[in-house]
């Protein structure tokens, strides 16, 4: 049966799109059929990761201009080409992606539609998406990238998710905001049977100052202290929210400072970030 995974967070910039794009690509490379949907309709960015200029968008489906099957793009080949070139014997899955339109007028139209439609109509759109994706394809995973915070389309995305992954950075605003969202939003979905996990992204540990071991920085030992603080905060958060941490991903400066977003799994398959994504795939499959 298809498993729907939604990425959400309190604040922006916690890695939802990066992880959704990479996780989906990796799942396809392992033979799963994946539908990846940009539900961040308020500030879409998925098309940038795939360096693609779509002509049909999620917006056309949400605004009733087109059928859902008409806005799906087939990206199987980018994974296929990559694995053919690396002479892998892997059986590749099918990769379908639906993008959201970043144009201001499109985003505004959706907001108008929100005001005109009843909540149940909006939810129906999402349920239909899960039930009737494509008549001839059986997806193993539907991955939903969402907008941060409490926004109507994000909440609708969470409503159809079997698994909610809440990404956050280890800073005070993210931690307190996630606690608040747990009380306000996530609890009701969990009560209805969704599983939810924390994903700590951009933690310390990778970009260790190179001078640290040479004793050239003013406070040697401060960095190790940060790592200890992080694990204490993590345990405290797990206990408070009663959610497990499904993954901890360091902040990789080399990914952070690249000029354009990209799918690391395809561009740098040996990068430690890809190891983290592989761990995440295993955990998701284990907990399925
Ligand atoms: N582990 C990481 N290490 C380094 N850079 C990262 C990491 N995770 C994400 N980034 C970078 O951080 C930026 C924000 O990530 P991303 O766009 O995925 O966040 P988001 O949660 O989708 O943001 P928004 O809520 O605005 O949609 C991007 O430039 C991305 O490349
Ligand atoms: Mg995003």
PDB file of C-alpha atoms and ligand atoms in Angstrom:
ATOM      1  CA  UNK A   1       0.000   0.000   0.000  1.00  0.00           C
ATOM      2  CA  UNK A   2       1.204   3.509  -0.761  1.00  0.00           C
ATOM      3  CA  UNK A   3       2.848   5.331   2.123  1.00  0.00           C
ATOM      4  CA  UNK A   4       2.521   9.107   2.215  1.00  0.00           C
ATOM      5  CA  UNK A   5       5.305  11.043   3.913  1.00  0.00           C
ATOM      6  CA  UNK A   6       4.993  14.787   4.534  1.00  0.00           C
ATOM      7  CA  UNK A   7       7.895  17.053   5.464  1.00  0.00           C
ATOM      8  CA  UNK A   8       6.927  19.984   7.617  1.00  0.00           C
ATOM      9  CA  UNK A   9       8.518  22.463  10.014  1.00  0.00           C
ATOM     10  CA  UNK A  10       7.726  25.438  12.184  1.00  0.00           C
ATOM     11  CA  UNK A  11      10.217  27.764  10.564  1.00  0.00           C
ATOM     12  CA  UNK A  12      11.534  27.959   7.004  1.00  0.00           C
ATOM     13  CA  UNK A  13      14.934  26.785   5.851  1.00  0.00           C
ATOM     14  CA  UNK A  14      15.083  23.586   7.895  1.00  0.00           C
ATOM     15  CA  UNK A  15      15.854  21.384   4.880  1.00  0.00           C
ATOM     16  CA  UNK A  16      12.386  20.078   3.936  1.00  0.00           C
ATOM     17  CA  UNK A  17      12.808  20.495   0.179  1.00  0.00           C
ATOM     18  CA  UNK A  18      16.434  19.329   0.167  1.00  0.00           C
ATOM     19  CA  UNK A  19      15.599  16.166   2.065  1.00  0.00           C
ATOM     20  CA  UNK A  20      12.310  15.479   0.244  1.00  0.00           C
ATOM     21  CA  UNK A  21      14.069  15.753  -3.154  1.00  0.00           C
ATOM     22  CA  UNK A  22      17.029  13.592  -2.149  1.00  0.00           C
ATOM     23  CA  UNK A  23      15.042  10.973  -0.270  1.00  0.00           C
ATOM     24  CA  UNK A  24      12.646  10.589  -3.228  1.00  0.00           C
ATOM     25  CA  UNK A  25      15.516  10.198  -5.704  1.00  0.00           C
ATOM     26  CA  UNK A  26      17.197   7.608  -3.517  1.00  0.00           C
ATOM     27  CA  UNK A  27      13.972   5.627  -3.086  1.00  0.00           C
ATOM     28  CA  UNK A  28      13.581   5.558  -6.893  1.00  0.00           C
ATOM     29  CA  UNK A  29      17.162   4.355  -7.260  1.00  0.00           C
ATOM     30  CA  UNK A  30      16.269   1.474  -4.947  1.00  0.00           C
ATOM     31  CA  UNK A  31      13.372   0.399  -7.142  1.00  0.00           C
ATOM     32  CA  UNK A  32      10.444   2.130  -5.427  1.00  0.00           C
ATOM     33  CA  UNK A  33       7.823   4.029  -7.399  1.00  0.00           C
ATOM     34  CA  UNK A  34       7.732   7.557  -5.987  1.00  0.00           C
ATOM     35  CA  UNK A  35       5.460  10.547  -6.481  1.00  0.00           C
ATOM     36  CA  UNK A  36       7.071  13.743  -5.189  1.00  0.00           C
ATOM     37  CA  UNK A  37       4.759  16.741  -4.835  1.00  0.00           C
ATOM     38  CA  UNK A  38       5.684  20.346  -4.146  1.00  0.00           C
ATOM     39  CA  UNK A  39       2.972  21.334  -1.683  1.00  0.00           C
ATOM     40  CA  UNK A  40       4.947  24.416  -0.695  1.00  0.00           C
ATOM     41  CA  UNK A  41       2.520  26.362  -2.844  1.00  0.00           C
ATOM     42  CA  UNK A  42       3.370  29.632  -1.078  1.00  0.00           C
ATOM     43  CA  UNK A  43       7.116  29.574  -1.875  1.00  0.00           C
ATOM     44  CA  UNK A  44       7.834  26.698  -4.256  1.00  0.00           C
ATOM     45  CA  UNK A  45      11.407  25.644  -4.978  1.00  0.00           C
ATOM     46  CA  UNK A  46      11.385  21.987  -6.031  1.00  0.00           C
ATOM     47  CA  UNK A  47      11.758  22.840  -9.749  1.00  0.00           C
ATOM     48  CA  UNK A  48      15.119  24.458  -8.933  1.00  0.00           C
ATOM     49  CA  UNK A  49      16.507  21.221  -7.472  1.00  0.00           C
ATOM     50  CA  UNK A  50      15.647  19.429 -10.717  1.00  0.00           C
ATOM     51  CA  UNK A  51      16.707  22.386 -12.878  1.00  0.00           C
ATOM     52  CA  UNK A  52      13.384  22.232 -14.678  1.00  0.00           C
ATOM     53  CA  UNK A  53      10.904  24.742 -16.094  1.00  0.00           C
ATOM     54  CA  UNK A  54       7.500  23.080 -15.976  1.00  0.00           C
ATOM     55  CA  UNK A  55       4.534  24.260 -18.029  1.00  0.00           C
ATOM     56  CA  UNK A  56       1.890  22.551 -15.927  1.00  0.00           C
ATOM     57  CA  UNK A  57       1.750  22.914 -12.226  1.00  0.00           C
ATOM     58  CA  UNK A  58       0.118  21.695  -9.035  1.00  0.00           C
ATOM     59  CA  UNK A  59      -1.724  25.020  -9.149  1.00  0.00           C
ATOM     60  CA  UNK A  60      -3.566  23.898 -12.312  1.00  0.00           C
ATOM     61  CA  UNK A  61      -4.851  20.895 -10.394  1.00  0.00           C
ATOM     62  CA  UNK A  62      -5.703  22.776  -7.209  1.00  0.00           C
ATOM     63  CA  UNK A  63      -7.501  25.476  -9.190  1.00  0.00           C
ATOM     64  CA  UNK A  64      -9.476  22.883 -11.172  1.00  0.00           C
ATOM     65  CA  UNK A  65      -7.889  23.760 -14.523  1.00  0.00           C
ATOM     66  CA  UNK A  66      -6.401  20.297 -15.116  1.00  0.00           C
ATOM     67  CA  UNK A  67      -6.636  16.713 -13.892  1.00  0.00           C
ATOM     68  CA  UNK A  68      -3.982  15.600 -11.445  1.00  0.00           C
ATOM     69  CA  UNK A  69      -2.521  13.109 -13.933  1.00  0.00           C
ATOM     70  CA  UNK A  70      -1.986  16.006 -16.376  1.00  0.00           C
ATOM     71  CA  UNK A  71       0.377  17.877 -14.058  1.00  0.00           C
ATOM     72  CA  UNK A  72       2.674  14.936 -13.323  1.00  0.00           C
ATOM     73  CA  UNK A  73       6.143  14.939 -14.913  1.00  0.00           C
ATOM     74  CA  UNK A  74       8.138  11.765 -15.377  1.00  0.00           C
ATOM     75  CA  UNK A  75      11.690  12.093 -14.023  1.00  0.00           C
ATOM     76  CA  UNK A  76      12.594   8.420 -14.063  1.00  0.00           C
ATOM     77  CA  UNK A  77      15.257   9.065 -16.695  1.00  0.00           C
ATOM     78  CA  UNK A  78      17.456  11.306 -14.559  1.00  0.00           C
ATOM     79  CA  UNK A  79      17.832   8.473 -12.077  1.00  0.00           C
ATOM     80  CA  UNK A  80      18.015   5.871 -14.810  1.00  0.00           C
ATOM     81  CA  UNK A  81      20.742   7.758 -16.724  1.00  0.00           C
ATOM     82  CA  UNK A  82      22.758   8.232 -13.567  1.00  0.00           C
ATOM     83  CA  UNK A  83      22.647   4.597 -12.548  1.00  0.00           C
ATOM     84  CA  UNK A  84      23.287   3.373 -16.081  1.00  0.00           C
ATOM     85  CA  UNK A  85      26.413   5.528 -16.160  1.00  0.00           C
ATOM     86  CA  UNK A  86      27.594   4.119 -12.824  1.00  0.00           C
ATOM     87  CA  UNK A  87      26.971   0.573 -14.142  1.00  0.00           C
ATOM     88  CA  UNK A  88      24.706  -0.254 -11.236  1.00  0.00           C
ATOM     89  CA  UNK A  89      22.542  -3.343 -11.520  1.00  0.00           C
ATOM     90  CA  UNK A  90      19.790  -1.655  -9.491  1.00  0.00           C
ATOM     91  CA  UNK A  91      16.248  -1.918 -10.692  1.00  0.00           C
ATOM     92  CA  UNK A  92      14.999   1.666 -10.919  1.00  0.00           C
ATOM     93  CA  UNK A  93      11.526   2.685  -9.803  1.00  0.00           C
ATOM     94  CA  UNK A  94       9.250   5.206 -11.459  1.00  0.00           C
ATOM     95  CA  UNK A  95       9.807   8.840 -10.514  1.00  0.00           C
ATOM     96  CA  UNK A  96       6.874  11.246 -10.879  1.00  0.00           C
ATOM     97  CA  UNK A  97       7.104  14.860  -9.801  1.00  0.00           C
ATOM     98  CA  UNK A  98       4.513  17.612  -9.518  1.00  0.00           C
ATOM     99  CA  UNK A  99       5.810  21.176  -9.212  1.00  0.00           C
ATOM    100  CA  UNK A 100       4.219  24.294  -7.789  1.00  0.00           C
ATOM    101  CA  UNK A 101       4.224  27.601  -9.625  1.00  0.00           C
ATOM    102  CA  UNK A 102       6.365  30.320  -8.000  1.00  0.00           C
ATOM    103  CA  UNK A 103       4.640  33.172  -9.920  1.00  0.00           C
ATOM    104  CA  UNK A 104       3.088  35.738  -7.618  1.00  0.00           C
ATOM    105  CA  UNK A 105      -0.294  35.794  -9.375  1.00  0.00           C
ATOM    106  CA  UNK A 106      -0.542  31.985  -9.156  1.00  0.00           C
ATOM    107  CA  UNK A 107       0.145  32.012  -5.440  1.00  0.00           C
ATOM    108  CA  UNK A 108      -2.397  34.778  -4.948  1.00  0.00           C
ATOM    109  CA  UNK A 109      -5.048  32.868  -6.946  1.00  0.00           C
ATOM    110  CA  UNK A 110      -4.599  29.897  -4.650  1.00  0.00           C
ATOM    111  CA  UNK A 111      -5.071  32.109  -1.629  1.00  0.00           C
ATOM    112  CA  UNK A 112      -8.274  33.495  -3.162  1.00  0.00           C
ATOM    113  CA  UNK A 113      -9.430  29.964  -3.788  1.00  0.00           C
ATOM    114  CA  UNK A 114      -8.757  29.161  -0.128  1.00  0.00           C
ATOM    115  CA  UNK A 115     -11.128  31.897   0.874  1.00  0.00           C
ATOM    116  CA  UNK A 116     -13.835  30.723  -1.522  1.00  0.00           C
ATOM    117  CA  UNK A 117     -13.573  26.969  -0.963  1.00  0.00           C
ATOM    118  CA  UNK A 118     -14.754  25.120   2.057  1.00  0.00           C
ATOM    119  CA  UNK A 119     -12.128  23.283   4.067  1.00  0.00           C
ATOM    120  CA  UNK A 120     -13.652  19.980   3.030  1.00  0.00           C
ATOM    121  CA  UNK A 121     -13.318  20.841  -0.672  1.00  0.00           C
ATOM    122  CA  UNK A 122      -9.624  21.596  -0.198  1.00  0.00           C
ATOM    123  CA  UNK A 123      -9.122  18.361   1.681  1.00  0.00           C
ATOM    124  CA  UNK A 124     -10.957  16.425  -1.030  1.00  0.00           C
ATOM    125  CA  UNK A 125      -8.398  17.688  -3.523  1.00  0.00           C
ATOM    126  CA  UNK A 126      -5.645  16.155  -1.422  1.00  0.00           C
ATOM    127  CA  UNK A 127      -7.476  12.903  -0.801  1.00  0.00           C
ATOM    128  CA  UNK A 128      -8.123  12.524  -4.508  1.00  0.00           C
ATOM    129  CA  UNK A 129      -4.415  13.080  -5.091  1.00  0.00           C
ATOM    130  CA  UNK A 130      -3.641  10.108  -2.859  1.00  0.00           C
ATOM    131  CA  UNK A 131      -6.383   7.844  -4.112  1.00  0.00           C
ATOM    132  CA  UNK A 132      -6.286   8.418  -7.862  1.00  0.00           C
ATOM    133  CA  UNK A 133      -2.778   9.413  -8.762  1.00  0.00           C
ATOM    134  CA  UNK A 134      -2.569   7.529 -12.040  1.00  0.00           C
ATOM    135  CA  UNK A 135      -4.649   4.579 -13.089  1.00  0.00           C
ATOM    136  CA  UNK A 136      -1.749   2.551 -14.417  1.00  0.00           C
ATOM    137  CA  UNK A 137       0.840   3.262 -11.712  1.00  0.00           C
ATOM    138  CA  UNK A 138       1.044   1.967  -8.188  1.00  0.00           C
ATOM    139  CA  UNK A 139       3.199   4.251  -6.081  1.00  0.00           C
ATOM    140  CA  UNK A 140       5.103   2.917  -3.096  1.00  0.00           C
ATOM    141  CA  UNK A 141       5.677   6.396  -1.705  1.00  0.00           C
ATOM    142  CA  UNK A 142       4.097   9.811  -2.035  1.00  0.00           C
ATOM    143  CA  UNK A 143       6.454  12.445  -0.669  1.00  0.00           C
ATOM    144  CA  UNK A 144       4.993  15.859   0.131  1.00  0.00           C
ATOM    145  CA  UNK A 145       7.142  18.925   0.603  1.00  0.00           C
ATOM    146  CA  UNK A 146       5.160  21.605   2.456  1.00  0.00           C
ATOM    147  CA  UNK A 147       5.337  25.248   3.517  1.00  0.00           C
ATOM    148  CA  UNK A 148       6.505  25.975   7.047  1.00  0.00           C
ATOM    149  CA  UNK A 149       4.062  26.995   9.755  1.00  0.00           C
ATOM    150  CA  UNK A 150       0.310  26.775   9.847  1.00  0.00           C
ATOM    151  CA  UNK A 151      -0.776  27.347   6.251  1.00  0.00           C
ATOM    152  CA  UNK A 152      -3.950  25.821   4.780  1.00  0.00           C
ATOM    153  CA  UNK A 153      -2.333  23.700   2.063  1.00  0.00           C
ATOM    154  CA  UNK A 154       0.343  22.428   4.441  1.00  0.00           C
ATOM    155  CA  UNK A 155      -2.283  21.348   6.931  1.00  0.00           C
ATOM    156  CA  UNK A 156      -4.139  19.555   4.136  1.00  0.00           C
ATOM    157  CA  UNK A 157      -0.936  17.811   3.154  1.00  0.00           C
ATOM    158  CA  UNK A 158      -0.385  16.702   6.753  1.00  0.00           C
ATOM    159  CA  UNK A 159      -3.964  15.447   6.876  1.00  0.00           C
ATOM    160  CA  UNK A 160      -3.287  12.818   4.200  1.00  0.00           C
ATOM    161  CA  UNK A 161       0.141  11.783   5.523  1.00  0.00           C
ATOM    162  CA  UNK A 162       0.839   8.412   7.111  1.00  0.00           C
ATOM    163  CA  UNK A 163       4.196   9.710   8.311  1.00  0.00           C
ATOM    164  CA  UNK A 164       5.004  13.321   9.247  1.00  0.00           C
ATOM    165  CA  UNK A 165       8.668  14.266   9.432  1.00  0.00           C
ATOM    166  CA  UNK A 166       9.267  17.493  11.318  1.00  0.00           C
ATOM    167  CA  UNK A 167      12.590  19.004  10.455  1.00  0.00           C
ATOM    168  CA  UNK A 168      14.213  21.537  12.710  1.00  0.00           C
ATOM    169  CA  UNK A 169      17.529  23.112  13.437  1.00  0.00           C
ATOM    170  CA  UNK A 170      18.904  23.064  16.950  1.00  0.00           C
ATOM    171  CA  UNK A 171      18.095  26.654  17.713  1.00  0.00           C
ATOM    172  CA  UNK A 172      15.775  28.073  20.301  1.00  0.00           C
ATOM    173  CA  UNK A 173      13.120  29.397  17.891  1.00  0.00           C
ATOM    174  CA  UNK A 174      12.876  26.082  16.008  1.00  0.00           C
ATOM    175  CA  UNK A 175      12.731  24.019  19.185  1.00  0.00           C
ATOM    176  CA  UNK A 176      10.102  26.143  20.917  1.00  0.00           C
ATOM    177  CA  UNK A 177       8.098  26.534  17.686  1.00  0.00           C
ATOM    178  CA  UNK A 178       8.079  22.770  17.094  1.00  0.00           C
ATOM    179  CA  UNK A 179       6.814  22.210  20.650  1.00  0.00           C
ATOM    180  CA  UNK A 180       4.032  24.698  20.041  1.00  0.00           C
ATOM    181  CA  UNK A 181       3.092  23.104  16.710  1.00  0.00           C
ATOM    182  CA  UNK A 182       3.015  19.698  18.372  1.00  0.00           C
ATOM    183  CA  UNK A 183       0.330  20.950  20.729  1.00  0.00           C
ATOM    184  CA  UNK A 184      -1.580  22.963  18.123  1.00  0.00           C
ATOM    185  CA  UNK A 185      -1.371  20.764  15.042  1.00  0.00           C
ATOM    186  CA  UNK A 186       0.519  17.486  15.086  1.00  0.00           C
ATOM    187  CA  UNK A 187      -1.281  15.921  18.038  1.00  0.00           C
ATOM    188  CA  UNK A 188      -4.591  15.702  16.210  1.00  0.00           C
ATOM    189  CA  UNK A 189      -2.985  13.989  13.206  1.00  0.00           C
ATOM    190  CA  UNK A 190      -1.161  11.579  15.487  1.00  0.00           C
ATOM    191  CA  UNK A 191      -4.466  10.814  17.225  1.00  0.00           C
ATOM    192  CA  UNK A 192      -5.865   9.922  13.806  1.00  0.00           C
ATOM    193  CA  UNK A 193      -3.059   7.423  13.270  1.00  0.00           C
ATOM    194  CA  UNK A 194      -0.204   9.325  11.599  1.00  0.00           C
ATOM    195  CA  UNK A 195       3.283   8.585  12.863  1.00  0.00           C
ATOM    196  CA  UNK A 196       5.493  11.568  13.418  1.00  0.00           C
ATOM    197  CA  UNK A 197       9.222  11.873  13.765  1.00  0.00           C
ATOM    198  CA  UNK A 198      11.729  14.620  14.385  1.00  0.00           C
ATOM    199  CA  UNK A 199      14.576  15.217  11.968  1.00  0.00           C
ATOM    200  CA  UNK A 200      17.382  17.361  13.307  1.00  0.00           C
ATOM    201  CA  UNK A 201      19.049  19.046  10.379  1.00  0.00           C
ATOM    202  CA  UNK A 202      22.146  21.180  10.074  1.00  0.00           C
ATOM    203  CA  UNK A 203      23.515  20.084  13.422  1.00  0.00           C
ATOM    204  CA  UNK A 204      27.161  20.692  14.340  1.00  0.00           C
ATOM    205  CA  UNK A 205      29.786  18.078  13.621  1.00  0.00           C
ATOM    206  CA  UNK A 206      30.901  18.284   9.986  1.00  0.00           C
ATOM    207  CA  UNK A 207      32.343  21.705   9.395  1.00  0.00           C
ATOM    208  CA  UNK A 208      34.590  21.520  12.460  1.00  0.00           C
ATOM    209  CA  UNK A 209      36.964  24.477  12.410  1.00  0.00           C
ATOM    210  CA  UNK A 210      40.159  23.107  10.911  1.00  0.00           C
ATOM    211  CA  UNK A 211      42.219  25.000  13.483  1.00  0.00           C
ATOM    212  CA  UNK A 212      40.542  23.300  16.419  1.00  0.00           C
ATOM    213  CA  UNK A 213      43.058  20.493  16.771  1.00  0.00           C
ATOM    214  CA  UNK A 214      46.003  22.816  16.367  1.00  0.00           C
ATOM    215  CA  UNK A 215      44.944  24.792  19.411  1.00  0.00           C
ATOM    216  CA  UNK A 216      44.709  27.970  17.369  1.00  0.00           C
ATOM    217  CA  UNK A 217      41.226  28.997  18.424  1.00  0.00           C
ATOM    218  CA  UNK A 218      40.635  30.907  21.585  1.00  0.00           C
ATOM    219  CA  UNK A 219      38.378  28.375  23.312  1.00  0.00           C
ATOM    220  CA  UNK A 220      39.490  24.835  22.479  1.00  0.00           C
ATOM    221  CA  UNK A 221      36.868  22.343  23.648  1.00  0.00           C
ATOM    222  CA  UNK A 222      33.919  24.638  22.990  1.00  0.00           C
ATOM    223  CA  UNK A 223      32.973  22.622  19.906  1.00  0.00           C
ATOM    224  CA  UNK A 224      32.792  19.304  21.771  1.00  0.00           C
ATOM    225  CA  UNK A 225      30.635  21.018  24.343  1.00  0.00           C
ATOM    226  CA  UNK A 226      28.246  22.017  21.570  1.00  0.00           C
ATOM    227  CA  UNK A 227      27.939  18.388  20.467  1.00  0.00           C
ATOM    228  CA  UNK A 228      27.173  17.330  24.030  1.00  0.00           C
ATOM    229  CA  UNK A 229      24.601  20.099  24.351  1.00  0.00           C
ATOM    230  CA  UNK A 230      23.019  18.931  21.127  1.00  0.00           C
ATOM    231  CA  UNK A 231      22.545  15.357  22.270  1.00  0.00           C
ATOM    232  CA  UNK A 232      21.126  16.511  25.623  1.00  0.00           C
ATOM    233  CA  UNK A 233      18.684  18.848  23.883  1.00  0.00           C
ATOM    234  CA  UNK A 234      17.727  16.058  21.508  1.00  0.00           C
ATOM    235  CA  UNK A 235      16.849  13.661  24.327  1.00  0.00           C
ATOM    236  CA  UNK A 236      14.918  16.368  26.140  1.00  0.00           C
ATOM    237  CA  UNK A 237      12.961  17.131  22.959  1.00  0.00           C
ATOM    238  CA  UNK A 238      12.182  13.451  22.277  1.00  0.00           C
ATOM    239  CA  UNK A 239      10.838  13.054  25.786  1.00  0.00           C
ATOM    240  CA  UNK A 240       8.813  16.259  25.699  1.00  0.00           C
ATOM    241  CA  UNK A 241       7.229  15.608  22.297  1.00  0.00           C
ATOM    242  CA  UNK A 242       7.108  11.818  22.647  1.00  0.00           C
ATOM    243  CA  UNK A 243       8.479  11.569  19.131  1.00  0.00           C
ATOM    244  CA  UNK A 244      11.649   9.777  18.073  1.00  0.00           C
ATOM    245  CA  UNK A 245      14.429  11.479  16.184  1.00  0.00           C
ATOM    246  CA  UNK A 246      14.524   9.652  12.856  1.00  0.00           C
ATOM    247  CA  UNK A 247      17.741  11.304  11.660  1.00  0.00           C
ATOM    248  CA  UNK A 248      20.395  13.816  12.630  1.00  0.00           C
ATOM    249  CA  UNK A 249      22.061  15.483   9.673  1.00  0.00           C
ATOM    250  CA  UNK A 250      25.092  17.738  10.028  1.00  0.00           C
ATOM    251  CA  UNK A 251      25.349  21.080   8.317  1.00  0.00           C
ATOM    252  CA  UNK A 252      27.503  20.444   5.266  1.00  0.00           C
ATOM    253  CA  UNK A 253      29.070  23.747   4.275  1.00  0.00           C
ATOM    254  CA  UNK A 254      29.885  22.418   0.808  1.00  0.00           C
ATOM    255  CA  UNK A 255      26.165  21.848   0.136  1.00  0.00           C
ATOM    256  CA  UNK A 256      25.171  25.091   1.825  1.00  0.00           C
ATOM    257  CA  UNK A 257      27.451  27.269  -0.269  1.00  0.00           C
ATOM    258  CA  UNK A 258      26.791  25.810  -3.728  1.00  0.00           C
ATOM    259  CA  UNK A 259      25.368  28.449  -6.018  1.00  0.00           C
ATOM    260  CA  UNK A 260      22.258  26.555  -7.065  1.00  0.00           C
ATOM    261  CA  UNK A 261      20.220  23.872  -5.304  1.00  0.00           C
ATOM    262  CA  UNK A 262      20.708  20.364  -6.698  1.00  0.00           C
ATOM    263  CA  UNK A 263      20.049  16.727  -5.893  1.00  0.00           C
ATOM    264  CA  UNK A 264      23.132  15.690  -3.931  1.00  0.00           C
ATOM    265  CA  UNK A 265      22.280  12.004  -4.323  1.00  0.00           C
ATOM    266  CA  UNK A 266      22.897  12.385  -8.077  1.00  0.00           C
ATOM    267  CA  UNK A 267      25.587  15.064  -8.102  1.00  0.00           C
ATOM    268  CA  UNK A 268      27.806  13.804  -5.262  1.00  0.00           C
ATOM    269  CA  UNK A 269      26.764  10.190  -4.638  1.00  0.00           C
ATOM    270  CA  UNK A 270      29.693   9.609  -2.269  1.00  0.00           C
ATOM    271  CA  UNK A 271      28.963  12.627  -0.079  1.00  0.00           C
ATOM    272  CA  UNK A 272      28.263  11.815   3.595  1.00  0.00           C
ATOM    273  CA  UNK A 273      24.861  13.494   3.170  1.00  0.00           C
ATOM    274  CA  UNK A 274      23.916  10.587   0.886  1.00  0.00           C
ATOM    275  CA  UNK A 275      24.913   8.168   3.663  1.00  0.00           C
ATOM    276  CA  UNK A 276      22.462  10.019   5.911  1.00  0.00           C
ATOM    277  CA  UNK A 277      19.747   9.723   3.270  1.00  0.00           C
ATOM    278  CA  UNK A 278      20.419   5.965   3.013  1.00  0.00           C
ATOM    279  CA  UNK A 279      20.006   5.654   6.787  1.00  0.00           C
ATOM    280  CA  UNK A 280      16.712   7.538   6.507  1.00  0.00           C
ATOM    281  CA  UNK A 281      15.464   5.177   3.772  1.00  0.00           C
ATOM    282  CA  UNK A 282      16.283   2.184   5.985  1.00  0.00           C
ATOM    283  CA  UNK A 283      14.506   3.687   8.986  1.00  0.00           C
ATOM    284  CA  UNK A 284      11.428   4.548   6.935  1.00  0.00           C
ATOM    285  CA  UNK A 285      11.280   1.025   5.511  1.00  0.00           C
ATOM    286  CA  UNK A 286      11.796  -0.503   8.967  1.00  0.00           C
ATOM    287  CA  UNK A 287       9.016   1.587  10.464  1.00  0.00           C
ATOM    288  CA  UNK A 288       6.633   0.950   7.574  1.00  0.00           C
TER     289      UNK A 288
HETATM  290  N1  LIG B   1      22.281  19.426   6.029  1.00  0.00           N
HETATM  291  C1  LIG B   1      22.490  20.506   5.304  1.00  0.00           C
HETATM  292  N2  LIG B   1      23.738  20.999   5.183  1.00  0.00           N
HETATM  293  C2  LIG B   1      23.979  22.139   4.465  1.00  0.00           C
HETATM  294  N3  LIG B   1      23.048  22.835   3.843  1.00  0.00           N
HETATM  295  C3  LIG B   1      21.779  22.398   3.957  1.00  0.00           C
HETATM  296  C4  LIG B   1      21.431  21.224   4.669  1.00  0.00           C
HETATM  297  N4  LIG B   1      20.085  21.061   4.608  1.00  0.00           N
HETATM  298  C5  LIG B   1      19.627  22.070   3.860  1.00  0.00           C
HETATM  299  N5  LIG B   1      20.631  22.877   3.475  1.00  0.00           N
HETATM  300  C6  LIG B   1      20.555  24.124   2.702  1.00  0.00           C
HETATM  301  O1  LIG B   1      19.760  25.018   3.449  1.00  0.00           O
HETATM  302  C7  LIG B   1      18.942  25.794   2.599  1.00  0.00           C
HETATM  303  C8  LIG B   1      17.493  25.606   3.003  1.00  0.00           C
HETATM  304  O2  LIG B   1      17.117  24.268   2.743  1.00  0.00           O
HETATM  305  P1  LIG B   1      15.694  23.929   2.151  1.00  0.00           P
HETATM  306  O3  LIG B   1      15.323  24.877   1.076  1.00  0.00           O
HETATM  307  O4  LIG B   1      15.685  22.482   1.840  1.00  0.00           O
HETATM  308  O5  LIG B   1      14.801  24.231   3.443  1.00  0.00           O
HETATM  309  P2  LIG B   1      13.220  24.276   3.507  1.00  0.00           P
HETATM  310  O6  LIG B   1      12.848  23.783   4.847  1.00  0.00           O
HETATM  311  O7  LIG B   1      12.634  23.583   2.345  1.00  0.00           O
HETATM  312  O8  LIG B   1      12.959  25.841   3.404  1.00  0.00           O
HETATM  313  P3  LIG B   1      11.556  26.571   3.140  1.00  0.00           P
HETATM  314  O9  LIG B   1      10.774  26.369   4.383  1.00  0.00           O
HETATM  315  O10 LIG B   1      11.946  27.986   2.918  1.00  0.00           O
HETATM  316  O11 LIG B   1      10.933  25.911   1.979  1.00  0.00           O
HETATM  317  C9  LIG B   1      19.233  25.335   1.184  1.00  0.00           C
HETATM  318  O12 LIG B   1      20.164  26.218   0.623  1.00  0.00           O
HETATM  319  C10 LIG B   1      19.852  23.954   1.360  1.00  0.00           C
HETATM  320  O13 LIG B   1      20.784  23.637   0.343  1.00  0.00           O
HETATM  321 MG1  LIG B   2      11.286  24.277   0.935  1.00  0.00          MG
END
